[in-house]
Amino acid sequence: MFTSLCFSQIKHPIPKKVVLLFLWLCCSWCFANAQRTMRLTDIDFPVTEALQYIDKGQYQQASNLLQQYPTMPLTLLHTSPYTMQISWALYAKYLCELFLEEQNAIQHMRDFIRDIPFENIRHLASFQMARYHFMQGKFEQAIQYHNLTNIAYLNNKELNSRNFELGYAYLVTQQIDKVEPFFNTAKKIPGQYATQGTYYHGIINYYKK
């Protein structure tokens, strides 16, 4: 009704194909934006609360909450009517395993990244795997998973973390030609990595002279 009313008031009617194209573009944009930003919507409360603990680095508290949630095997993702909820629950579960360094945690997360059908969750999982390897001093693996991550699915805090960690990992692994853009970006964003980004960016510039 709204669309018909709006277009009926235009003196020179717009061709139907143009109207349909416009509506298709609007729907496509809305879907893409929802995929990129959806974090805590349509998720059961225990999982939502667990993800909030995870954001604070409180993995044990998150794990305790998730023990109350009946997660299902990943093979059921495509048949369950709760695929998105189960995906978030498994993401949180495997993330807790990873940072609590439980047995087989790395393999569980690798399999999850390989099989998960939702792009936004898969790229967040790749980002978290990169962070884990960075914290373990495994810089080649950190580079691998950071480069698998589509930055469109990261928030500003995560993006800044990725830029600094990639710059540092490239520096440590002697890939000097790739370092500068990441430290240059990190130093411009206020927050945790601004001072460190400025410091390492200065060092790179000094040795380039």
mmCIF file of C-alpha atoms in Angstrom:
data_model
loop_
_atom_site.group_PDB
_atom_site.id
_atom_site.type_symbol
_atom_site.label_atom_id
_atom_site.label_comp_id
_atom_site.label_asym_id
_atom_site.label_seq_id
_atom_site.Cartn_x
_atom_site.Cartn_y
_atom_site.Cartn_z
ATOM 1 C CA MET A 1 0.000 0.000 0.000
ATOM 2 C CA PHE A 2 2.786 2.422 0.974
ATOM 3 C CA THR A 3 4.707 1.761 -2.239
ATOM 4 C CA SER A 4 1.582 2.115 -4.380
ATOM 5 C CA LEU A 5 0.666 5.391 -2.665
ATOM 6 C CA CYS A 6 4.131 6.900 -3.089
ATOM 7 C CA PHE A 7 4.452 6.011 -6.771
ATOM 8 C CA SER A 8 0.851 7.002 -7.567
ATOM 9 C CA GLN A 9 1.665 10.592 -6.568
ATOM 10 C CA ILE A 10 4.470 10.892 -9.134
ATOM 11 C CA LYS A 11 3.385 12.782 -12.284
ATOM 12 C CA HIS A 12 5.502 10.650 -14.604
ATOM 13 C CA PRO A 13 5.158 7.023 -13.507
ATOM 14 C CA ILE A 14 8.397 5.108 -13.071
ATOM 15 C CA PRO A 15 8.678 1.954 -15.210
ATOM 16 C CA LYS A 16 7.750 -1.189 -13.324
ATOM 17 C CA LYS A 17 11.172 -2.773 -13.969
ATOM 18 C CA VAL A 18 12.899 0.182 -12.282
ATOM 19 C CA VAL A 19 10.613 -0.061 -9.260
ATOM 20 C CA LEU A 20 11.261 -3.801 -8.918
ATOM 21 C CA LEU A 21 15.004 -3.255 -9.261
ATOM 22 C CA PHE A 22 14.908 -0.585 -6.541
ATOM 23 C CA LEU A 23 12.986 -2.854 -4.173
ATOM 24 C CA TRP A 24 15.383 -5.749 -4.869
ATOM 25 C CA LEU A 25 18.402 -3.555 -4.097
ATOM 26 C CA CYS A 26 16.813 -2.387 -0.838
ATOM 27 C CA CYS A 27 16.104 -5.960 0.259
ATOM 28 C CA SER A 28 19.620 -7.066 -0.679
ATOM 29 C CA TRP A 29 21.184 -4.232 1.319
ATOM 30 C CA CYS A 30 19.047 -5.002 4.364
ATOM 31 C CA PHE A 31 19.978 -8.680 4.244
ATOM 32 C CA ALA A 32 23.705 -7.969 3.895
ATOM 33 C CA ASN A 33 23.617 -5.426 6.711
ATOM 34 C CA ALA A 34 21.796 -7.863 8.980
ATOM 35 C CA GLN A 35 24.353 -10.592 8.255
ATOM 36 C CA ARG A 36 27.190 -8.224 9.095
ATOM 37 C CA THR A 37 25.803 -6.770 12.315
ATOM 38 C CA MET A 38 23.727 -9.538 13.883
ATOM 39 C CA ARG A 39 25.457 -10.643 17.074
ATOM 40 C CA LEU A 40 22.962 -10.861 19.922
ATOM 41 C CA THR A 41 19.584 -11.004 18.162
ATOM 42 C CA ASP A 42 17.589 -14.209 17.768
ATOM 43 C CA ILE A 43 19.842 -15.988 20.271
ATOM 44 C CA ASP A 44 18.648 -17.794 23.374
ATOM 45 C CA PHE A 45 19.369 -15.889 26.576
ATOM 46 C CA PRO A 46 22.030 -18.253 28.055
ATOM 47 C CA VAL A 47 24.033 -17.923 24.833
ATOM 48 C CA THR A 48 23.599 -14.145 24.728
ATOM 49 C CA GLU A 49 24.865 -13.878 28.299
ATOM 50 C CA ALA A 50 27.753 -16.252 27.545
ATOM 51 C CA LEU A 51 28.816 -14.117 24.561
ATOM 52 C CA GLN A 52 28.803 -11.057 26.803
ATOM 53 C CA TYR A 53 31.164 -12.827 29.221
ATOM 54 C CA ILE A 54 33.356 -13.824 26.273
ATOM 55 C CA ASP A 55 33.589 -10.189 25.137
ATOM 56 C CA LYS A 56 35.020 -9.418 28.590
ATOM 57 C CA GLY A 57 37.481 -12.306 28.389
ATOM 58 C CA GLN A 58 35.633 -14.232 31.122
ATOM 59 C CA TYR A 59 35.703 -17.615 29.411
ATOM 60 C CA GLN A 60 35.168 -19.793 32.475
ATOM 61 C CA GLN A 61 31.968 -17.949 33.420
ATOM 62 C CA ALA A 62 30.775 -18.256 29.828
ATOM 63 C CA SER A 63 31.587 -21.967 29.775
ATOM 64 C CA ASN A 64 29.631 -22.528 32.992
ATOM 65 C CA LEU A 65 26.573 -20.900 31.427
ATOM 66 C CA LEU A 66 26.868 -22.891 28.217
ATOM 67 C CA GLN A 67 26.830 -26.177 30.132
ATOM 68 C CA GLN A 68 23.141 -25.441 30.754
ATOM 69 C CA TYR A 69 22.465 -25.066 27.024
ATOM 70 C CA PRO A 70 21.642 -28.212 24.975
ATOM 71 C CA THR A 71 23.964 -27.696 21.983
ATOM 72 C CA MET A 72 23.564 -30.068 19.062
ATOM 73 C CA PRO A 73 26.125 -31.700 16.756
ATOM 74 C CA LEU A 74 27.273 -29.538 13.868
ATOM 75 C CA THR A 75 25.971 -32.149 11.415
ATOM 76 C CA LEU A 76 22.416 -31.220 12.446
ATOM 77 C CA LEU A 77 22.825 -27.536 11.563
ATOM 78 C CA HIS A 78 21.185 -27.873 8.161
ATOM 79 C CA THR A 79 18.150 -29.779 9.425
ATOM 80 C CA SER A 80 17.398 -28.085 12.742
ATOM 81 C CA PRO A 81 14.810 -25.266 12.830
ATOM 82 C CA TYR A 82 17.153 -23.445 15.240
ATOM 83 C CA THR A 83 20.253 -23.350 13.060
ATOM 84 C CA MET A 84 21.261 -19.791 13.899
ATOM 85 C CA GLN A 85 20.841 -20.287 17.637
ATOM 86 C CA ILE A 86 22.764 -23.545 17.574
ATOM 87 C CA SER A 87 25.508 -21.955 15.497
ATOM 88 C CA TRP A 88 26.000 -19.155 18.028
ATOM 89 C CA ALA A 89 25.931 -21.669 20.877
ATOM 90 C CA LEU A 90 28.595 -23.805 19.210
ATOM 91 C CA TYR A 91 30.672 -20.726 18.391
ATOM 92 C CA ALA A 92 30.619 -19.708 22.055
ATOM 93 C CA LYS A 93 31.278 -23.273 23.236
ATOM 94 C CA TYR A 94 34.309 -23.806 20.977
ATOM 95 C CA LEU A 95 35.632 -20.340 21.763
ATOM 96 C CA CYS A 96 35.579 -21.119 25.485
ATOM 97 C CA GLU A 97 37.308 -24.439 24.843
ATOM 98 C CA LEU A 98 39.974 -22.650 22.822
ATOM 99 C CA PHE A 99 40.864 -19.946 25.330
ATOM 100 C CA LEU A 100 40.574 -22.325 28.282
ATOM 101 C CA GLU A 101 42.972 -24.590 26.348
ATOM 102 C CA GLU A 102 40.816 -27.672 26.636
ATOM 103 C CA GLN A 103 41.695 -30.898 24.837
ATOM 104 C CA ASN A 104 41.007 -30.926 21.058
ATOM 105 C CA ALA A 105 39.867 -27.294 21.168
ATOM 106 C CA ILE A 106 41.896 -26.224 18.123
ATOM 107 C CA GLN A 107 40.577 -29.097 16.024
ATOM 108 C CA HIS A 108 37.003 -28.376 17.097
ATOM 109 C CA MET A 109 37.339 -24.751 16.019
ATOM 110 C CA ARG A 110 38.988 -25.705 12.721
ATOM 111 C CA ASP A 111 36.113 -28.061 11.912
ATOM 112 C CA PHE A 112 33.596 -25.404 12.933
ATOM 113 C CA ILE A 113 35.173 -22.795 10.635
ATOM 114 C CA ARG A 114 35.196 -25.295 7.782
ATOM 115 C CA ASP A 115 31.575 -26.421 8.180
ATOM 116 C CA ILE A 116 29.588 -23.474 9.555
ATOM 117 C CA PRO A 117 27.058 -22.251 6.938
ATOM 118 C CA PHE A 118 26.747 -18.677 8.268
ATOM 119 C CA GLU A 119 29.395 -16.279 6.971
ATOM 120 C CA ASN A 120 29.226 -13.782 9.826
ATOM 121 C CA ILE A 121 29.873 -16.478 12.455
ATOM 122 C CA ARG A 122 32.564 -18.163 10.362
ATOM 123 C CA HIS A 123 34.550 -14.944 9.955
ATOM 124 C CA LEU A 124 34.250 -14.147 13.663
ATOM 125 C CA ALA A 125 35.513 -17.642 14.451
ATOM 126 C CA SER A 126 38.476 -17.123 12.089
ATOM 127 C CA PHE A 127 39.249 -13.829 13.825
ATOM 128 C CA GLN A 128 39.187 -15.508 17.231
ATOM 129 C CA MET A 129 41.458 -18.321 16.013
ATOM 130 C CA ALA A 130 43.914 -15.678 14.819
ATOM 131 C CA ARG A 131 43.805 -13.946 18.208
ATOM 132 C CA TYR A 132 44.392 -17.249 20.011
ATOM 133 C CA HIS A 133 47.425 -18.117 17.890
ATOM 134 C CA PHE A 134 48.782 -14.578 18.284
ATOM 135 C CA MET A 135 48.539 -14.837 22.067
ATOM 136 C CA GLN A 136 50.324 -18.195 21.888
ATOM 137 C CA GLY A 137 53.148 -16.628 19.864
ATOM 138 C CA LYS A 138 52.257 -18.684 16.780
ATOM 139 C CA PHE A 139 52.489 -15.794 14.375
ATOM 140 C CA GLU A 140 52.352 -17.684 11.080
ATOM 141 C CA GLN A 141 49.032 -19.255 12.116
ATOM 142 C CA ALA A 142 47.786 -15.883 13.347
ATOM 143 C CA ILE A 143 48.530 -14.377 9.930
ATOM 144 C CA GLN A 144 46.747 -17.257 8.213
ATOM 145 C CA TYR A 145 43.502 -16.875 10.163
ATOM 146 C CA HIS A 146 43.521 -13.066 10.148
ATOM 147 C CA ASN A 147 43.786 -13.196 6.361
ATOM 148 C CA LEU A 148 40.851 -15.625 6.234
ATOM 149 C CA THR A 149 38.711 -13.066 8.087
ATOM 150 C CA ASN A 150 36.494 -10.708 6.106
ATOM 151 C CA ILE A 151 36.817 -7.378 7.927
ATOM 152 C CA ALA A 152 33.248 -6.453 6.963
ATOM 153 C CA TYR A 153 32.094 -8.705 9.821
ATOM 154 C CA LEU A 154 34.305 -7.096 12.494
ATOM 155 C CA ASN A 155 33.423 -4.181 14.741
ATOM 156 C CA ASN A 156 35.865 -1.285 15.221
ATOM 157 C CA LYS A 157 37.508 -2.807 18.298
ATOM 158 C CA GLU A 158 38.060 -6.132 16.536
ATOM 159 C CA LEU A 159 39.325 -4.425 13.394
ATOM 160 C CA ASN A 160 41.865 -2.417 15.371
ATOM 161 C CA SER A 161 43.031 -5.573 17.130
ATOM 162 C CA ARG A 162 43.405 -7.333 13.771
ATOM 163 C CA ASN A 163 45.433 -4.463 12.274
ATOM 164 C CA PHE A 164 47.896 -4.357 15.157
ATOM 165 C CA GLU A 165 48.266 -8.138 15.440
ATOM 166 C CA LEU A 166 48.800 -8.548 11.693
ATOM 167 C CA GLY A 167 51.387 -5.763 11.665
ATOM 168 C CA TYR A 168 53.235 -7.261 14.630
ATOM 169 C CA ALA A 169 53.047 -10.812 13.226
ATOM 170 C CA TYR A 170 54.449 -9.649 9.887
ATOM 171 C CA LEU A 171 57.223 -7.806 11.739
ATOM 172 C CA VAL A 172 58.197 -10.825 13.846
ATOM 173 C CA THR A 173 58.175 -13.134 10.813
ATOM 174 C CA GLN A 174 60.412 -10.706 8.891
ATOM 175 C CA GLN A 175 57.784 -9.774 6.293
ATOM 176 C CA ILE A 176 58.739 -6.129 6.664
ATOM 177 C CA ASP A 177 57.222 -4.967 3.376
ATOM 178 C CA LYS A 178 53.721 -5.815 4.711
ATOM 179 C CA VAL A 179 54.027 -4.182 8.132
ATOM 180 C CA GLU A 180 53.591 -0.431 7.719
ATOM 181 C CA PRO A 181 49.919 -0.164 6.592
ATOM 182 C CA PHE A 182 48.698 -2.114 9.628
ATOM 183 C CA PHE A 183 50.634 -0.117 12.240
ATOM 184 C CA ASN A 184 49.734 3.104 10.443
ATOM 185 C CA THR A 185 46.039 2.238 10.748
ATOM 186 C CA ALA A 186 46.327 1.034 14.359
ATOM 187 C CA LYS A 187 47.983 4.248 15.558
ATOM 188 C CA LYS A 188 45.190 6.425 14.139
ATOM 189 C CA ILE A 189 42.399 4.751 16.106
ATOM 190 C CA PRO A 190 42.119 5.744 19.791
ATOM 191 C CA GLY A 191 42.180 2.772 22.128
ATOM 192 C CA GLN A 192 44.255 -0.169 23.243
ATOM 193 C CA TYR A 193 46.647 -0.296 20.285
ATOM 194 C CA ALA A 194 47.132 3.385 19.435
ATOM 195 C CA THR A 195 50.340 3.860 21.468
ATOM 196 C CA GLN A 196 51.839 0.532 20.390
ATOM 197 C CA GLY A 197 50.925 1.198 16.766
ATOM 198 C CA THR A 198 52.646 4.583 16.912
ATOM 199 C CA TYR A 199 55.753 3.053 18.506
ATOM 200 C CA TYR A 200 56.189 0.258 15.969
ATOM 201 C CA HIS A 201 55.272 2.491 13.049
ATOM 202 C CA GLY A 202 58.036 4.864 14.169
ATOM 203 C CA ILE A 203 60.540 2.005 14.316
ATOM 204 C CA ILE A 204 59.655 0.882 10.795
ATOM 205 C CA ASN A 205 60.051 4.427 9.460
ATOM 206 C CA TYR A 206 63.405 4.782 11.223
ATOM 207 C CA TYR A 207 64.846 1.651 9.630
ATOM 208 C CA LYS A 208 63.473 2.609 6.218
ATOM 209 C CA LYS A 209 65.604 5.781 6.194
#
